[in-house]
mmCIF file of C-alpha atoms and ligand atoms in Angstrom:
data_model
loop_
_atom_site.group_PDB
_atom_site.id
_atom_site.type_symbol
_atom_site.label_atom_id
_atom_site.label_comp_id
_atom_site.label_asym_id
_atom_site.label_seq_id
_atom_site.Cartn_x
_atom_site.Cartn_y
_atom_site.Cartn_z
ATOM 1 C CA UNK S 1 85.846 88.341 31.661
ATOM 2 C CA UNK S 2 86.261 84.625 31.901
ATOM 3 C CA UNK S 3 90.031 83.871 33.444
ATOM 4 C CA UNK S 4 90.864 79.779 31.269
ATOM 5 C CA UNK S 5 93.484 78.578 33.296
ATOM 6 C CA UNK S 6 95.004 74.974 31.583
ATOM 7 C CA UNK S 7 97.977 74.127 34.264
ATOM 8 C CA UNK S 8 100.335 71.379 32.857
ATOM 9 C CA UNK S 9 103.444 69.914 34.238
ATOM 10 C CA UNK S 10 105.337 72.266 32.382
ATOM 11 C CA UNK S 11 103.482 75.056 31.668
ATOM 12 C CA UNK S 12 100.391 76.996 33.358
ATOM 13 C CA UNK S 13 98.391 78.709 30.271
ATOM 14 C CA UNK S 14 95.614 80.815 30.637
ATOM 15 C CA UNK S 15 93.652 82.915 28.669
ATOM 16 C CA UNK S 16 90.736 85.760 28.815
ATOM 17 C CA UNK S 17 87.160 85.069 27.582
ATOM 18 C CA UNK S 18 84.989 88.202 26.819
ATOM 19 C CA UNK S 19 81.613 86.560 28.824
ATOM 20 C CA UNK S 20 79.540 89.197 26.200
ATOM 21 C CA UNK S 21 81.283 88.121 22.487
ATOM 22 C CA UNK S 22 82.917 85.379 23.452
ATOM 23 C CA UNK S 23 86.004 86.534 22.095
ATOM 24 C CA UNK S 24 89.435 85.239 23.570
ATOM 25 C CA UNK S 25 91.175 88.933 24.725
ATOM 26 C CA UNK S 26 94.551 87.828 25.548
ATOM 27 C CA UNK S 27 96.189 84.415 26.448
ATOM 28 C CA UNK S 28 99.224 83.193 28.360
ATOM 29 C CA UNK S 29 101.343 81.443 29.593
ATOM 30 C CA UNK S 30 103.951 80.832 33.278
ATOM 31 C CA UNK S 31 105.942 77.753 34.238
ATOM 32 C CA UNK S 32 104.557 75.715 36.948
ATOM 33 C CA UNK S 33 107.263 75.520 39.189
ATOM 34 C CA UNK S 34 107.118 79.020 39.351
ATOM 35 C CA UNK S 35 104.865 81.492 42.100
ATOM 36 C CA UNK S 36 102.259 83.754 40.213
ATOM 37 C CA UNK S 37 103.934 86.761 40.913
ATOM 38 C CA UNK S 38 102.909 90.584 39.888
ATOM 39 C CA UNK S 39 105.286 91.634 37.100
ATOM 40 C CA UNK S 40 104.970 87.947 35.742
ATOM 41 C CA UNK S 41 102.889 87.051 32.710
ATOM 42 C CA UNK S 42 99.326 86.665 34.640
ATOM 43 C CA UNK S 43 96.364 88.236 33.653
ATOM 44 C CA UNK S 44 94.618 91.183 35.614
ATOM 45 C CA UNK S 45 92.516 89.634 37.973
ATOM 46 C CA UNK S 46 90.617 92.874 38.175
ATOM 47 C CA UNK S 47 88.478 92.120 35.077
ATOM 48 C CA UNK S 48 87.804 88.317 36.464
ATOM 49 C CA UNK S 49 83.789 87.224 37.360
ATOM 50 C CA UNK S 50 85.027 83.575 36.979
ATOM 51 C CA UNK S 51 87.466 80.946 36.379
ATOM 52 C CA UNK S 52 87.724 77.583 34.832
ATOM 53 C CA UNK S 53 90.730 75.262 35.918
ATOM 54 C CA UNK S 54 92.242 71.867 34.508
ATOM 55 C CA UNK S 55 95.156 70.934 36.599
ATOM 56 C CA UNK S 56 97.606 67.870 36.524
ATOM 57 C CA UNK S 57 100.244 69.500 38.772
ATOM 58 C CA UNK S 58 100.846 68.607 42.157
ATOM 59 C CA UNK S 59 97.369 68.989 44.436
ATOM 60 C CA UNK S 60 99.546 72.709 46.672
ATOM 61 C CA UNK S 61 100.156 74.021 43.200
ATOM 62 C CA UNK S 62 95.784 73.837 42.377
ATOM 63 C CA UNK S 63 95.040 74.253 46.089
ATOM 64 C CA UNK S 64 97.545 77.456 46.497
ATOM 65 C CA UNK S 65 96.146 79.021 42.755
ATOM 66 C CA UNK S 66 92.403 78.674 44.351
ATOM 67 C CA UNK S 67 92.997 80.228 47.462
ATOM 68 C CA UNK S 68 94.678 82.851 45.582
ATOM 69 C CA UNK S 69 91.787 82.890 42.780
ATOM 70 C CA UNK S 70 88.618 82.680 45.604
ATOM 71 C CA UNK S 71 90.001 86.167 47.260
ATOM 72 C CA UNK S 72 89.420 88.471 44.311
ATOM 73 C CA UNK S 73 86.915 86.305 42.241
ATOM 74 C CA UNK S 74 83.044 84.697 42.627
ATOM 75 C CA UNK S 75 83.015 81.792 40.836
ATOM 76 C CA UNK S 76 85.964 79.434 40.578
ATOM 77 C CA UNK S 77 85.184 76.107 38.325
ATOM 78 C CA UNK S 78 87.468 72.840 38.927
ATOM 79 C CA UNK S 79 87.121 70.579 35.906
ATOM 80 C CA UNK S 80 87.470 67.207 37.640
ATOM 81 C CA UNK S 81 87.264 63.354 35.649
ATOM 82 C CA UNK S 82 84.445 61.731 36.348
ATOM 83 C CA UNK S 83 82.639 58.340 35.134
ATOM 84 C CA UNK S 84 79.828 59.948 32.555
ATOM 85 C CA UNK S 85 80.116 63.146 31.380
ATOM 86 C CA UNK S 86 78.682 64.824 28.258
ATOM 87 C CA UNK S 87 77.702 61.858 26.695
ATOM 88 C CA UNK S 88 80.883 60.455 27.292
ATOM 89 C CA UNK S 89 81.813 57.432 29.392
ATOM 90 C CA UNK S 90 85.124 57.283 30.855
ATOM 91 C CA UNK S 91 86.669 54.146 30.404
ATOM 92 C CA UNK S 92 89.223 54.222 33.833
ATOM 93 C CA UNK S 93 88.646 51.541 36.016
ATOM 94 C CA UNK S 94 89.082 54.443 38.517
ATOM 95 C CA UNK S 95 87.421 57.159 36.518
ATOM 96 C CA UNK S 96 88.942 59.615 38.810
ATOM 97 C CA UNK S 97 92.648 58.540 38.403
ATOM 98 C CA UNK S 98 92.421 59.886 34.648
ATOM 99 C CA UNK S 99 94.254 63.068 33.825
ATOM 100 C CA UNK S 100 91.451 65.704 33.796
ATOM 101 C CA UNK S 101 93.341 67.411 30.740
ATOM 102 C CA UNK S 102 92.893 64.182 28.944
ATOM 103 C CA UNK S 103 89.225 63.650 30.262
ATOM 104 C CA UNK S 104 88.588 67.718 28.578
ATOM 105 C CA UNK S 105 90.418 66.442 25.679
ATOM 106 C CA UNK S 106 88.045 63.973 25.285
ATOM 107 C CA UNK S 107 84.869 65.332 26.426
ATOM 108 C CA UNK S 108 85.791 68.331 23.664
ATOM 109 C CA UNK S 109 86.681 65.807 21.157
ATOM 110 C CA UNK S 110 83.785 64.060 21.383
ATOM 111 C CA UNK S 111 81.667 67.400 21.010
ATOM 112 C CA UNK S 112 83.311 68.180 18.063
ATOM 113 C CA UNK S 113 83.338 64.749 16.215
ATOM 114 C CA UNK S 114 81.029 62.544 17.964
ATOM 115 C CA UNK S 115 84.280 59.807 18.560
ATOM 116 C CA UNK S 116 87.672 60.908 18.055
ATOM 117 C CA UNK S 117 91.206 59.610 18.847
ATOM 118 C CA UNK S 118 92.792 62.973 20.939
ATOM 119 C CA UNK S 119 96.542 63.394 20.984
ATOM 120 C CA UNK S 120 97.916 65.814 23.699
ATOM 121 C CA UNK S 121 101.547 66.762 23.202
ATOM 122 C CA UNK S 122 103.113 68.325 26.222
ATOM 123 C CA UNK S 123 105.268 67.021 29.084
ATOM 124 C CA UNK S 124 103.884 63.691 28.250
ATOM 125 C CA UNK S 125 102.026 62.629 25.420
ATOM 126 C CA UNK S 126 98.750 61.175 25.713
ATOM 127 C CA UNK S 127 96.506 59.117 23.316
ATOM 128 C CA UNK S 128 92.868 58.751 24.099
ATOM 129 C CA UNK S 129 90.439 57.067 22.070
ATOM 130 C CA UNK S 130 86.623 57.484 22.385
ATOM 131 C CA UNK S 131 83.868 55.574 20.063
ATOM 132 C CA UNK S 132 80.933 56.877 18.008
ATOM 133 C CA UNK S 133 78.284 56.495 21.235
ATOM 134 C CA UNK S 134 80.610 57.720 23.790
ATOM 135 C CA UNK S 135 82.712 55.158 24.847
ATOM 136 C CA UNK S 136 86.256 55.713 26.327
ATOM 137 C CA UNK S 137 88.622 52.948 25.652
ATOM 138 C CA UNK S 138 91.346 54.340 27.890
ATOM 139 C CA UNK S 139 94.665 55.148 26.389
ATOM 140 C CA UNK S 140 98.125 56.060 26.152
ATOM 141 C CA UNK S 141 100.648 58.044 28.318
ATOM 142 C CA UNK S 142 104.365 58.239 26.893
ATOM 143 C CA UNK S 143 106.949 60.666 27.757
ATOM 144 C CA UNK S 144 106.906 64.128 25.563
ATOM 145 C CA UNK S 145 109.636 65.439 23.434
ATOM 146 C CA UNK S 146 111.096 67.453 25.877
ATOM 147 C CA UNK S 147 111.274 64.921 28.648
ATOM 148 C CA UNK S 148 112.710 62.093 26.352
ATOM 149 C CA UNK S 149 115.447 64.390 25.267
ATOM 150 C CA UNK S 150 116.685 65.520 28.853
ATOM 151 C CA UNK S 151 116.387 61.840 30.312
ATOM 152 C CA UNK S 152 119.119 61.303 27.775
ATOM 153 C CA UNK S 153 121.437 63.989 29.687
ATOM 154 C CA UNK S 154 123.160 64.697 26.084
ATOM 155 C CA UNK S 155 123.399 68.533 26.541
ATOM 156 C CA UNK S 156 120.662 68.896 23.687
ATOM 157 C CA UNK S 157 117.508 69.904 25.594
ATOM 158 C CA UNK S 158 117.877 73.249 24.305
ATOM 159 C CA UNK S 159 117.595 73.244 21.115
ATOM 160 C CA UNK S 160 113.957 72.515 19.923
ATOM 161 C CA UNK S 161 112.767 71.095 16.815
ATOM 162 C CA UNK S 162 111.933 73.496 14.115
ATOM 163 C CA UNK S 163 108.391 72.768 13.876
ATOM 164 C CA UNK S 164 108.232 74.239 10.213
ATOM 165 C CA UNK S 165 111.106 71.381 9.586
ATOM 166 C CA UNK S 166 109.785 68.830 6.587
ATOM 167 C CA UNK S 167 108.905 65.447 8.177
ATOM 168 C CA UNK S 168 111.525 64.135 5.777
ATOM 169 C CA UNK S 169 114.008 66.096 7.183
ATOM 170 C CA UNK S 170 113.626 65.167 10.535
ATOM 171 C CA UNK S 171 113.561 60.940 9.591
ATOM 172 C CA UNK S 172 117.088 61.475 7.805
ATOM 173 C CA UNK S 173 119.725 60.106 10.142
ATOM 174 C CA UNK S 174 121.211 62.333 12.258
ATOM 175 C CA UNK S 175 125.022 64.337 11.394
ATOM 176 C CA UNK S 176 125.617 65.173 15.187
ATOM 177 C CA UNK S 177 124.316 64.477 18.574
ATOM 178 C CA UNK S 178 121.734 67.415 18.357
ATOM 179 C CA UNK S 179 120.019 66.371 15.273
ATOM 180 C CA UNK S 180 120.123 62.571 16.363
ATOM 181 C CA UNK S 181 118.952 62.947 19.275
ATOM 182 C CA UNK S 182 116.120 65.250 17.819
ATOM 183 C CA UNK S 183 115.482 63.072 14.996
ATOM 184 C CA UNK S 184 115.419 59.886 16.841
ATOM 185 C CA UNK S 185 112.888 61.580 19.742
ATOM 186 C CA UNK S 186 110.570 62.302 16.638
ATOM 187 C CA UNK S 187 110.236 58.843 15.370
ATOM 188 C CA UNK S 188 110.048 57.623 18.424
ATOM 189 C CA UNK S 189 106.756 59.851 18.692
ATOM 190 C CA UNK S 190 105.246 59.680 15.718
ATOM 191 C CA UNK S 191 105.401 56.176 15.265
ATOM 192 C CA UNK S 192 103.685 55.079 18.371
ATOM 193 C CA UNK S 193 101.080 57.729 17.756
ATOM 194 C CA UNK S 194 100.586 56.168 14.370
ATOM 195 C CA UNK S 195 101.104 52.979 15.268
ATOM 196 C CA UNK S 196 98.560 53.013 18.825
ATOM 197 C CA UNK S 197 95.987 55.117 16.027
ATOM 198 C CA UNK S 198 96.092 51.920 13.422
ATOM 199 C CA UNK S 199 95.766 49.510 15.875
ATOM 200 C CA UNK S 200 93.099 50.437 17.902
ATOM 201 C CA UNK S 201 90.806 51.963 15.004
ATOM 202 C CA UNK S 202 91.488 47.876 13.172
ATOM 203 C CA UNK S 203 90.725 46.215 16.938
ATOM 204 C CA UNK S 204 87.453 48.274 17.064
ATOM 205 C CA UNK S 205 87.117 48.351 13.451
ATOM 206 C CA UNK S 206 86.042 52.128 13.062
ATOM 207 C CA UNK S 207 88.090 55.129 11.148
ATOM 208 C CA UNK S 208 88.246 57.682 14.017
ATOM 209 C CA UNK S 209 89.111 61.893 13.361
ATOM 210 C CA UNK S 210 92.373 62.398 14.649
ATOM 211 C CA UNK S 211 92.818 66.017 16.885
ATOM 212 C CA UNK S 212 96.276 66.683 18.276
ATOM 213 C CA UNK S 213 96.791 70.046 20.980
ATOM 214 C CA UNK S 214 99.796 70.469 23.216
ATOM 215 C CA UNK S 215 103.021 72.719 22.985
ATOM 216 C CA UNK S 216 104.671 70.146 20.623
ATOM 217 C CA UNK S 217 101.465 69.283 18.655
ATOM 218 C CA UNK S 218 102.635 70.897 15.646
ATOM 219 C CA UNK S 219 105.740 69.318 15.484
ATOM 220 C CA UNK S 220 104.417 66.128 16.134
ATOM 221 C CA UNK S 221 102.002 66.940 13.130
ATOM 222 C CA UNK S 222 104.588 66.594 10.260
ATOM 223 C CA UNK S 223 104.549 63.115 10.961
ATOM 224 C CA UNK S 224 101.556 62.062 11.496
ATOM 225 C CA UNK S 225 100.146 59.642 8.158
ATOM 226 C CA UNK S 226 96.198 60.268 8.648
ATOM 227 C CA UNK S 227 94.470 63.249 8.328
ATOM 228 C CA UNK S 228 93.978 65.150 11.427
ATOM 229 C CA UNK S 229 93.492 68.362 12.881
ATOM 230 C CA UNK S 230 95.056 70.425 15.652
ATOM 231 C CA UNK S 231 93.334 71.864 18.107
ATOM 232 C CA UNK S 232 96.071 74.346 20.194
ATOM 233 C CA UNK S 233 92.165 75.270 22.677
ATOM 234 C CA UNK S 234 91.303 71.769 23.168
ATOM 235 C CA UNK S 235 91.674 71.815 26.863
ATOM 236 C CA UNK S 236 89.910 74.665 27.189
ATOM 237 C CA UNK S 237 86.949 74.194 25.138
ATOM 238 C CA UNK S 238 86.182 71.012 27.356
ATOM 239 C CA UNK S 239 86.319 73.659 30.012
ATOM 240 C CA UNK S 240 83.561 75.171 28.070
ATOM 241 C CA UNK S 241 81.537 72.028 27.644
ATOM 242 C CA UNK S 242 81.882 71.580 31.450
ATOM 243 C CA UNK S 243 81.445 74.801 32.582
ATOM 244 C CA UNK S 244 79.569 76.883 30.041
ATOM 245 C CA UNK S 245 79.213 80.363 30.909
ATOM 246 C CA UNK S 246 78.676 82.763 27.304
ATOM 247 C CA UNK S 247 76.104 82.376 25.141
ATOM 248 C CA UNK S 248 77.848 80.721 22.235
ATOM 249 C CA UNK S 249 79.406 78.657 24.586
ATOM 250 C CA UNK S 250 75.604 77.490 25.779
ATOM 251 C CA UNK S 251 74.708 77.062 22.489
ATOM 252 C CA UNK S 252 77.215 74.402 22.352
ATOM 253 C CA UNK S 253 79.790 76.356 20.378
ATOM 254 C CA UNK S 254 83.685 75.746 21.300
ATOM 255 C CA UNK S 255 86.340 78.317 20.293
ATOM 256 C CA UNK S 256 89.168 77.452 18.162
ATOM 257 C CA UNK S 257 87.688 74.295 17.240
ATOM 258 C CA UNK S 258 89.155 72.788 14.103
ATOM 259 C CA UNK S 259 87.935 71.796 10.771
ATOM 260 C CA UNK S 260 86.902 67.950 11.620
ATOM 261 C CA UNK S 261 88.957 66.160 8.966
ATOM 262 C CA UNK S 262 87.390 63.389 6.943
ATOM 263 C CA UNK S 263 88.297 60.004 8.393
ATOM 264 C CA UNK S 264 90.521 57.494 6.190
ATOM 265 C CA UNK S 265 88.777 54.348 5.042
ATOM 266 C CA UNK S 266 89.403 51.658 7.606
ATOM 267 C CA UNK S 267 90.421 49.297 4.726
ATOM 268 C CA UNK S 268 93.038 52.103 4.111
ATOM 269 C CA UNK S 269 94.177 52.052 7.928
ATOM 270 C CA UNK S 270 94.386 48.213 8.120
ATOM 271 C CA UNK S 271 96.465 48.454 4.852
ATOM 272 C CA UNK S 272 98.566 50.567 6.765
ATOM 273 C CA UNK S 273 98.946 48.345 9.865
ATOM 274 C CA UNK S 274 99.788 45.476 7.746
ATOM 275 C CA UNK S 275 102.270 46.810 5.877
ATOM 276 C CA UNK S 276 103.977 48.744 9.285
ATOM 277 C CA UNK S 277 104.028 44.985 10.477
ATOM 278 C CA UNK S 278 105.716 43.486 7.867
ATOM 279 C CA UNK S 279 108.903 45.790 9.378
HETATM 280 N N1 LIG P 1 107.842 78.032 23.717
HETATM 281 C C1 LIG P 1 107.803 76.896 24.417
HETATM 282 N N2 LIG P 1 108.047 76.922 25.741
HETATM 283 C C2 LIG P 1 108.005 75.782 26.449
HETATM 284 N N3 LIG P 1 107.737 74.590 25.920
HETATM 285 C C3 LIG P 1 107.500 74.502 24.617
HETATM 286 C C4 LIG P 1 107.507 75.631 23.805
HETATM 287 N N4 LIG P 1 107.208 75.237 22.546
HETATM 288 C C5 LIG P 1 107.037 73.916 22.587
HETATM 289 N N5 LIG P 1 107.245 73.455 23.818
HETATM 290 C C6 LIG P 1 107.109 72.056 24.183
HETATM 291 O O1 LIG P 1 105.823 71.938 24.768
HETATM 292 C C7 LIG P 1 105.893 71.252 26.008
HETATM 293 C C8 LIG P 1 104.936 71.894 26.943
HETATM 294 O O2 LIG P 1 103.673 71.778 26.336
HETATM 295 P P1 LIG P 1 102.366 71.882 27.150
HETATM 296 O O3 LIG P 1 101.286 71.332 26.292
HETATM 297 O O4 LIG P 1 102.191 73.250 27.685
HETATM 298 O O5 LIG P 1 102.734 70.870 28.332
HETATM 299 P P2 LIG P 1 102.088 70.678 29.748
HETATM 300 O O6 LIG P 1 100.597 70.752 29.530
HETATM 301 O O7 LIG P 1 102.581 69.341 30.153
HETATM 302 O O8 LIG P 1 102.601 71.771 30.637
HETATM 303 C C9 LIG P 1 107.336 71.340 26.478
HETATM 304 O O9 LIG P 1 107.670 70.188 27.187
HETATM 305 C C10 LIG P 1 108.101 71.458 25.156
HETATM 306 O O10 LIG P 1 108.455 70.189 24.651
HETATM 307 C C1 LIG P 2 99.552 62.049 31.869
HETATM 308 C C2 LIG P 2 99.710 63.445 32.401
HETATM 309 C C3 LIG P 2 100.938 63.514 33.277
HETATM 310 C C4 LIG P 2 99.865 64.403 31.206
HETATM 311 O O1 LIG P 2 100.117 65.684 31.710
HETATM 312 P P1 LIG P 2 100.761 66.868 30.830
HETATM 313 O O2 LIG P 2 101.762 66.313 29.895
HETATM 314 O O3 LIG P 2 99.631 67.487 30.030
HETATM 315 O O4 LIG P 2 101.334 67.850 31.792
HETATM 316 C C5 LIG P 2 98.439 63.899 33.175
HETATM 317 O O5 LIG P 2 97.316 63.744 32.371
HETATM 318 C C6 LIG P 2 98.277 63.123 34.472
HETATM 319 O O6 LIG P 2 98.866 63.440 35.477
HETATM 320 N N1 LIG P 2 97.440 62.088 34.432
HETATM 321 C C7 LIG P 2 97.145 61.236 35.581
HETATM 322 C C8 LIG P 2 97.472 59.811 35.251
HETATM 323 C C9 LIG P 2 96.566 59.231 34.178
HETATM 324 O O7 LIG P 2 96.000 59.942 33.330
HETATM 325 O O8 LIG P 2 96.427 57.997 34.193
HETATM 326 K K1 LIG P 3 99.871 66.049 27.781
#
């Protein structure tokens, strides 16, 4: 069994890979404050020949998880960001300084579509583009839904979003501080995303697929004006790309991966930017 792991600032998923069938056998997920401890949502480590990490937590919270990982299993894979990869050229001045769940993002995104604007809604959310012919332009970093509601210290970070809520619902102003506040962290989000999307597709003057992962991904969906896709595996199937390891996966096939949604016409997005302008 392949052991995923996809740590976050928030949240530390993981998930098993059957190395025969490429199957995903069960998935997970701890917070990444807390220790791995037995009892705790972890997978058996038992049924583990290797492991594939992405980590943006602090370097003891990686280091500490392979120790711990290098005991009972053979091969441990760090994803790290790098200039070229896959095709792909990071566009960081310091390619290394990029978020390596960004850079699998990307490097899965581009797999899938061949140039892609990726979306990655979790502690922060991130916006990367990369051009038909591999190109990264760089991108976006904002803070995610979660974190914009506690920095307001309202006594609403516990009540989520209904992510089945109609998009709009959630633009309507808000009738109390817990639908205000949610309401006005939603535009906040959405616009930018579809703001940063119409710019940068008019400034390069190409129609890009749009994928969106991340714990608030589907929420962040409903608003979203293009077409797009969501991609809940995204981090892990640039894990994949990096570190391929099952057949399929060697044959260049990702799990999970989405429907690629036909782009909009770019005289359609410029429309758009025009007329988001004029307000
Ligand atoms: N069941 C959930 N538990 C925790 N966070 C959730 C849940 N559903 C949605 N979220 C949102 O997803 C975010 C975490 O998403 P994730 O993509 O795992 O972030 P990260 O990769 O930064 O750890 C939280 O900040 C929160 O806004
Ligand atoms: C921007 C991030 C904090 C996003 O992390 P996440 O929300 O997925 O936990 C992470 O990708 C990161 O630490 N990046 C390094 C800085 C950069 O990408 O420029
Ligand atoms: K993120």
């Amino acid at each position: 069994m392949i052991l995923d792991l996809d740590i976050g600032n928030t949240l530390s998923k993981w998930r098993l890979k059957d190395v025969v069938s490429s199957e995903i056998r069960s998935r997970g997920a701890v917070w990444t404050r807390e220790e791995w401890r037995p009892g705790a949502d972890i997978p058996d480590l038992d049924v583990v020949t290797a492991v594939r990490i992405s980590s943006v937590a602090r370097r003891a919270v990686l280091d500490d998880t392979v120790a711990l990982l290098r005991r009972q299993v053979g091969a441990v894979h760090v994803a790290r960001s790098s200039r070229e990869m896959l095709g792909v050229v990071n566009g960081y001045e310091e390619p290394g300084r990029l978020g390596v769940d960004r850079w699998m993002g990307v490097l899965a995104g581009y797999q899938l579509t061949g140039g892609c604007c990726s979306v990655d809604c979790g502690s922060a959310v991130t916006i990367d583009f990369v051009l038909p012919g591999g190109r990264h332009l760089g991108g976006y970093i904002m803070p995610g839904l979660r974190l914009m509601k506690e920095s307001l210290q309202l006594g609403t970070r516990n009540v989520a979003i209904d992510p089945d809520s109609e998009a709009d619902e959630l633009l309507a102003p808000g009738k109390n501080t817990v639908e205000a506040v949610n309401h006005g962290i939603f535009m906040a989000t959405v616009s930018a995303v579809n703001r940063l999307y119409f710019e940068v597709c008019d400034r390069e003057g190409v129609s890009l697929p749009l994928l969106l992962t991340g714990g608030d991904a589907r929420v962040v969906s409903r608003g979203i004006r293009v077409p797009h896709a969501l991609w809940p595996d995204m981090v892990y199937a640039g894990l994949e790309a990096c570190f391929p390891l099952t057949a399929a996966e060697r044959a260049g096939r990702m799990s999970g991966s989405p429907h690629v949604p036909d782009a909009v016409e770019l005289e359609k997005i410029r429309i758009g930017l025009a007329f988001s302008m004029l307000l």
